[in-house]
Coordinates of C-alpha atoms in Angstrom, one line a residue:
M1 CA -49.1 -3.3 -39.0
S2 CA -50.2 0.1 -40.4
A3 CA -46.5 1.0 -40.8
S4 CA -46.2 -1.8 -43.3
R5 CA -48.7 0.0 -45.5
H6 CA -47.1 3.4 -45.2
P7 CA -45.1 4.3 -48.4
V8 CA -42.0 5.1 -46.4
W9 CA -41.8 1.8 -44.5
R10 CA -43.4 -0.4 -47.2
A11 CA -40.2 -1.0 -49.1
F12 CA -38.4 -2.0 -45.9
Y13 CA -41.2 -4.4 -44.9
Q14 CA -41.4 -5.9 -48.4
R15 CA -37.6 -6.5 -48.6
Y16 CA -37.9 -8.9 -45.6
R17 CA -41.1 -10.6 -47.0
D18 CA -39.3 -11.1 -50.3
R19 CA -36.5 -12.9 -48.4
G20 CA -39.0 -15.5 -47.3
L21 CA -39.7 -14.3 -43.8
H22 CA -43.2 -14.8 -42.3
T23 CA -45.5 -11.8 -41.9
T24 CA -45.1 -11.7 -38.2
Q25 CA -41.3 -11.8 -38.4
A26 CA -41.2 -9.0 -40.9
L27 CA -43.5 -6.9 -38.7
V28 CA -41.4 -7.4 -35.6
I29 CA -38.3 -6.3 -37.5
L30 CA -40.1 -3.3 -38.8
A31 CA -41.4 -2.4 -35.3
R32 CA -37.9 -2.7 -33.9
K33 CA -36.5 -0.4 -36.6
I34 CA -39.2 2.2 -35.9
A35 CA -38.6 2.0 -32.2
R36 CA -34.8 2.6 -32.8
T37 CA -35.5 5.5 -35.1
A38 CA -37.9 7.1 -32.7
F39 CA -35.5 6.7 -29.8
A40 CA -32.6 8.2 -31.9
L41 CA -34.8 11.2 -32.9
M42 CA -35.8 11.8 -29.3
K43 CA -32.3 11.5 -28.1
Q44 CA -30.9 13.9 -30.7
Q45 CA -34.0 16.2 -30.5
Q46 CA -34.6 16.1 -34.2
E47 CA -37.7 16.0 -36.3
Y48 CA -38.8 13.1 -38.4
C49 CA -37.6 13.3 -42.0
P50 CA -38.3 10.2 -44.0
A51 CA -35.7 11.1 -46.7
K52 CA -32.9 10.7 -44.2
L53 CA -33.8 7.2 -43.1
F54 CA -32.7 5.2 -46.1

């Protein structure tokens, strides 16, 4: 839930809320995206850079 308040992830979360999804649905989508991003960073041994995400 705190990721939805972070400036980097806020726009992504808000896009799904604007589409009419419920809060829980948008949070689950956000959590899955963060998990995929973390796994990709770990697999490629890279550092987190928010500018490259979107």
